[in-house]
């Protein structure tokens, strides 16, 4: 998922940087208005957890491996805007200090994992919560679905960027990335589910959707669906 330098064309790099900067700027503007004092330390703790979790790879079929993304967990606990900033910090530190992903490709990696990931995750999370209502287990089901969809959609975005760069034909990169990350998404969903179960049992007040007003939910549902469908097409 972390694209190294040399894999993307200049045009794709520029477009990804522009989209990432727009997304981060919008997130900064929104969090400046809505970020609560309790969320600031949670952002730090969650960033540290996601950073550490992303360093651990788990083996998939055929000798491939994957790692936890964390976009859904961040979006559910912090809301989409604060989640975008948290994920951006994690992805940037990994690139700058650990060379996990290239510096020129950092815009693409931020776009995939820190912008698209949280937006799609939050949209699907709110959609499933709206569909299931207050039924027992709705939080965990919604968290699993959001985590699975977000990592697959982020992988699809990565494949499209590689395809447009000429690194790999889209017809090859797309099914390969989507297929592998559909399996990785199961692990992503289970980790997210377990983390949410722990938070719900100990600090339910930290779950963002329990504090957010319900009417705004459908906008995120349609937004997440729109991004997923656009990338699929």
Tab-separated table of C-alpha atoms in Angstrom:
chain	number	residue	atom	x	y	z
A	1	UNK	CA	0.000	0.000	0.000
A	2	UNK	CA	2.950	2.356	0.651
A	3	UNK	CA	4.049	3.346	-2.851
A	4	UNK	CA	7.818	3.929	-3.169
A	5	UNK	CA	9.388	6.583	-5.366
A	6	UNK	CA	9.872	5.668	-9.007
A	7	UNK	CA	6.518	3.916	-9.375
A	8	UNK	CA	4.371	6.939	-10.250
A	9	UNK	CA	4.520	9.338	-13.180
A	10	UNK	CA	5.034	13.065	-12.592
A	11	UNK	CA	1.453	13.803	-13.642
A	12	UNK	CA	-0.012	11.321	-11.168
A	13	UNK	CA	2.300	12.596	-8.413
A	14	UNK	CA	1.152	16.186	-8.954
A	15	UNK	CA	-2.552	15.279	-9.052
A	16	UNK	CA	-2.255	13.208	-5.875
A	17	UNK	CA	-0.405	15.990	-4.044
A	18	UNK	CA	-3.022	18.545	-5.066
A	19	UNK	CA	-5.918	16.334	-3.947
A	20	UNK	CA	-4.147	15.487	-0.684
A	21	UNK	CA	-3.423	19.130	0.127
A	22	UNK	CA	-7.044	20.055	-0.571
A	23	UNK	CA	-8.260	17.229	1.665
A	24	UNK	CA	-5.865	18.075	4.500
A	25	UNK	CA	-6.704	21.771	4.252
A	26	UNK	CA	-10.413	21.040	4.473
A	27	UNK	CA	-9.823	18.712	7.427
A	28	UNK	CA	-7.785	21.383	9.225
A	29	UNK	CA	-10.544	23.932	8.712
A	30	UNK	CA	-13.214	21.572	10.031
A	31	UNK	CA	-11.259	20.326	13.045
A	32	UNK	CA	-10.357	23.880	14.035
A	33	UNK	CA	-14.076	24.502	14.529
A	34	UNK	CA	-15.186	21.173	15.942
A	35	UNK	CA	-12.225	19.505	17.667
A	36	UNK	CA	-12.929	18.992	21.352
A	37	UNK	CA	-10.332	19.094	24.105
A	38	UNK	CA	-10.847	15.407	24.843
A	39	UNK	CA	-10.100	14.443	21.254
A	40	UNK	CA	-6.579	15.903	21.176
A	41	UNK	CA	-4.981	13.327	23.513
A	42	UNK	CA	-7.033	10.577	21.855
A	43	UNK	CA	-5.576	11.610	18.486
A	44	UNK	CA	-2.068	11.225	19.885
A	45	UNK	CA	-2.717	7.848	21.478
A	46	UNK	CA	-4.520	6.560	18.400
A	47	UNK	CA	-1.754	7.778	16.077
A	48	UNK	CA	0.811	5.908	18.178
A	49	UNK	CA	-1.320	2.747	18.151
A	50	UNK	CA	-1.906	2.855	14.384
A	51	UNK	CA	1.765	3.603	13.743
A	52	UNK	CA	2.844	0.585	15.783
A	53	UNK	CA	0.139	-1.668	14.335
A	54	UNK	CA	1.102	-0.776	10.759
A	55	UNK	CA	4.649	-1.968	11.419
A	56	UNK	CA	3.362	-5.508	12.029
A	57	UNK	CA	2.731	-7.535	8.873
A	58	UNK	CA	0.547	-10.628	8.689
A	59	UNK	CA	1.024	-13.322	6.062
A	60	UNK	CA	-1.500	-13.796	3.261
A	61	UNK	CA	-1.777	-16.610	0.708
A	62	UNK	CA	1.034	-17.016	-1.818
A	63	UNK	CA	3.752	-15.559	0.383
A	64	UNK	CA	2.334	-12.022	0.309
A	65	UNK	CA	1.751	-10.005	3.454
A	66	UNK	CA	-0.329	-7.076	4.597
A	67	UNK	CA	-0.653	-4.737	7.528
A	68	UNK	CA	-3.299	-2.904	9.514
A	69	UNK	CA	-4.428	0.414	7.984
A	70	UNK	CA	-6.447	1.947	10.829
A	71	UNK	CA	-8.477	4.461	8.822
A	72	UNK	CA	-11.814	3.040	9.947
A	73	UNK	CA	-10.834	2.866	13.614
A	74	UNK	CA	-9.619	6.468	13.513
A	75	UNK	CA	-12.758	7.691	11.736
A	76	UNK	CA	-15.092	5.928	14.159
A	77	UNK	CA	-13.299	7.202	17.264
A	78	UNK	CA	-12.375	10.693	16.054
A	79	UNK	CA	-14.694	11.522	13.180
A	80	UNK	CA	-13.535	11.792	9.552
A	81	UNK	CA	-11.688	15.117	9.727
A	82	UNK	CA	-9.576	14.432	12.799
A	83	UNK	CA	-9.003	10.920	11.442
A	84	UNK	CA	-7.593	12.390	8.225
A	85	UNK	CA	-5.097	14.477	10.198
A	86	UNK	CA	-4.141	11.541	12.410
A	87	UNK	CA	-3.603	9.228	9.444
A	88	UNK	CA	-1.643	11.927	7.587
A	89	UNK	CA	0.712	12.231	10.553
A	90	UNK	CA	1.246	8.468	10.674
A	91	UNK	CA	1.874	8.105	6.932
A	92	UNK	CA	4.209	11.127	6.847
A	93	UNK	CA	6.314	9.926	9.803
A	94	UNK	CA	6.636	6.480	8.249
A	95	UNK	CA	7.920	8.003	5.009
A	96	UNK	CA	10.235	10.568	6.605
A	97	UNK	CA	11.783	8.427	9.344
A	98	UNK	CA	11.434	4.847	8.142
A	99	UNK	CA	11.404	5.242	4.335
A	100	UNK	CA	8.123	3.331	4.244
A	101	UNK	CA	6.869	4.852	1.004
A	102	UNK	CA	8.635	7.469	-1.103
A	103	UNK	CA	8.779	11.211	-0.488
A	104	UNK	CA	7.576	12.118	-3.972
A	105	UNK	CA	4.894	9.450	-3.656
A	106	UNK	CA	3.884	10.721	-0.208
A	107	UNK	CA	1.000	12.686	-1.706
A	108	UNK	CA	-0.426	9.505	-3.230
A	109	UNK	CA	0.042	7.530	-0.018
A	110	UNK	CA	-1.652	10.268	2.002
A	111	UNK	CA	-4.477	10.419	-0.534
A	112	UNK	CA	-5.067	6.658	-0.412
A	113	UNK	CA	-4.627	5.965	3.285
A	114	UNK	CA	-5.309	9.292	5.017
A	115	UNK	CA	-7.953	10.928	2.823
A	116	UNK	CA	-9.859	8.265	0.888
A	117	UNK	CA	-9.575	5.685	3.682
A	118	UNK	CA	-11.239	7.703	6.471
A	119	UNK	CA	-13.903	9.243	4.212
A	120	UNK	CA	-14.993	5.891	2.782
A	121	UNK	CA	-14.775	4.201	6.182
A	122	UNK	CA	-16.893	6.836	7.891
A	123	UNK	CA	-19.474	6.844	5.100
A	124	UNK	CA	-19.967	3.089	5.240
A	125	UNK	CA	-19.856	3.074	9.037
A	126	UNK	CA	-22.647	5.628	9.285
A	127	UNK	CA	-24.579	3.822	6.556
A	128	UNK	CA	-24.505	0.478	8.363
A	129	UNK	CA	-25.305	2.104	11.710
A	130	UNK	CA	-28.272	3.872	10.105
A	131	UNK	CA	-29.431	0.608	8.550
A	132	UNK	CA	-29.123	-1.450	11.738
A	133	UNK	CA	-30.208	1.252	14.159
A	134	UNK	CA	-29.570	0.553	17.835
A	135	UNK	CA	-29.553	-3.204	17.482
A	136	UNK	CA	-27.081	-5.082	19.624
A	137	UNK	CA	-23.780	-5.470	17.846
A	138	UNK	CA	-24.468	-2.751	15.260
A	139	UNK	CA	-21.296	-0.897	16.269
A	140	UNK	CA	-19.123	-3.959	15.705
A	141	UNK	CA	-20.791	-4.948	12.434
A	142	UNK	CA	-20.508	-1.400	11.117
A	143	UNK	CA	-16.883	-1.196	12.229
A	144	UNK	CA	-15.977	-4.443	10.471
A	145	UNK	CA	-17.711	-3.422	7.226
A	146	UNK	CA	-16.145	0.051	7.291
A	147	UNK	CA	-12.674	-1.370	7.885
A	148	UNK	CA	-12.967	-3.966	5.109
A	149	UNK	CA	-14.371	-1.558	2.529
A	150	UNK	CA	-11.915	1.244	3.346
A	151	UNK	CA	-8.785	-0.853	2.857
A	152	UNK	CA	-10.094	-2.389	-0.374
A	153	UNK	CA	-11.051	1.021	-1.805
A	154	UNK	CA	-7.666	2.471	-0.789
A	155	UNK	CA	-5.985	-0.448	-2.568
A	156	UNK	CA	-8.100	0.168	-5.680
A	157	UNK	CA	-7.020	3.823	-5.663
A	158	UNK	CA	-3.395	2.701	-5.412
A	159	UNK	CA	-3.855	0.320	-8.353
A	160	UNK	CA	-5.416	3.072	-10.467
A	161	UNK	CA	-2.476	5.381	-9.738
A	162	UNK	CA	-0.001	2.668	-10.727
A	163	UNK	CA	-2.017	1.951	-13.859
A	164	UNK	CA	-2.149	5.575	-14.998
A	165	UNK	CA	1.586	5.846	-14.318
A	166	UNK	CA	2.298	2.948	-16.662
A	167	UNK	CA	3.935	0.930	-13.900
A	168	UNK	CA	1.452	-1.896	-14.299
A	169	UNK	CA	-1.597	-2.302	-16.561
A	170	UNK	CA	-4.788	-1.429	-14.698
A	171	UNK	CA	-6.257	-4.753	-15.811
A	172	UNK	CA	-3.464	-6.496	-13.907
A	173	UNK	CA	-2.942	-4.160	-10.950
A	174	UNK	CA	-6.618	-3.684	-10.104
A	175	UNK	CA	-7.676	-7.324	-9.556
A	176	UNK	CA	-4.346	-8.115	-7.896
A	177	UNK	CA	-4.542	-5.266	-5.385
A	178	UNK	CA	-8.270	-5.639	-4.771
A	179	UNK	CA	-8.027	-9.413	-4.362
A	180	UNK	CA	-5.114	-9.365	-1.942
A	181	UNK	CA	-6.582	-6.540	0.114
A	182	UNK	CA	-9.969	-8.243	0.239
A	183	UNK	CA	-8.157	-10.882	2.299
A	184	UNK	CA	-6.143	-8.319	4.245
A	185	UNK	CA	-9.422	-6.519	4.921
A	186	UNK	CA	-10.642	-9.467	6.967
A	187	UNK	CA	-7.730	-8.976	9.359
A	188	UNK	CA	-8.319	-5.221	9.283
A	189	UNK	CA	-11.964	-5.773	10.169
A	190	UNK	CA	-11.218	-8.164	13.012
A	191	UNK	CA	-8.624	-5.846	14.575
A	192	UNK	CA	-11.010	-2.901	14.271
A	193	UNK	CA	-13.855	-4.974	15.712
A	194	UNK	CA	-11.733	-6.018	18.690
A	195	UNK	CA	-10.541	-2.468	19.364
A	196	UNK	CA	-14.088	-1.094	19.174
A	197	UNK	CA	-15.380	-3.801	21.503
A	198	UNK	CA	-12.731	-2.827	24.054
A	199	UNK	CA	-13.480	0.896	23.732
A	200	UNK	CA	-17.251	0.320	23.902
A	201	UNK	CA	-16.818	-1.685	27.100
A	202	UNK	CA	-14.496	0.785	28.817
A	203	UNK	CA	-14.939	4.251	27.258
A	204	UNK	CA	-18.084	4.376	25.076
A	205	UNK	CA	-17.932	8.182	25.168
A	206	UNK	CA	-14.908	8.031	22.853
A	207	UNK	CA	-16.909	6.614	19.957
A	208	UNK	CA	-17.482	9.600	17.674
A	209	UNK	CA	-20.832	8.565	16.232
A	210	UNK	CA	-22.358	8.360	19.711
A	211	UNK	CA	-21.653	12.083	20.121
A	212	UNK	CA	-22.349	13.287	16.556
A	213	UNK	CA	-25.798	14.516	15.487
A	214	UNK	CA	-27.641	11.902	13.431
A	215	UNK	CA	-28.936	14.107	10.566
A	216	UNK	CA	-25.418	14.573	9.149
A	217	UNK	CA	-25.009	10.828	8.780
A	218	UNK	CA	-26.631	10.370	5.361
A	219	UNK	CA	-24.284	12.880	3.747
A	220	UNK	CA	-21.386	10.663	4.747
A	221	UNK	CA	-23.193	7.553	3.547
A	222	UNK	CA	-23.627	9.005	0.068
A	223	UNK	CA	-20.126	10.485	0.082
A	224	UNK	CA	-18.496	7.171	0.947
A	225	UNK	CA	-20.580	5.327	-1.626
A	226	UNK	CA	-19.766	7.909	-4.303
A	227	UNK	CA	-16.010	7.535	-3.819
A	228	UNK	CA	-16.207	3.735	-3.782
A	229	UNK	CA	-18.336	3.640	-6.946
A	230	UNK	CA	-16.158	6.205	-8.745
A	231	UNK	CA	-13.023	4.156	-8.107
A	232	UNK	CA	-14.779	0.937	-9.094
A	233	UNK	CA	-15.766	2.461	-12.447
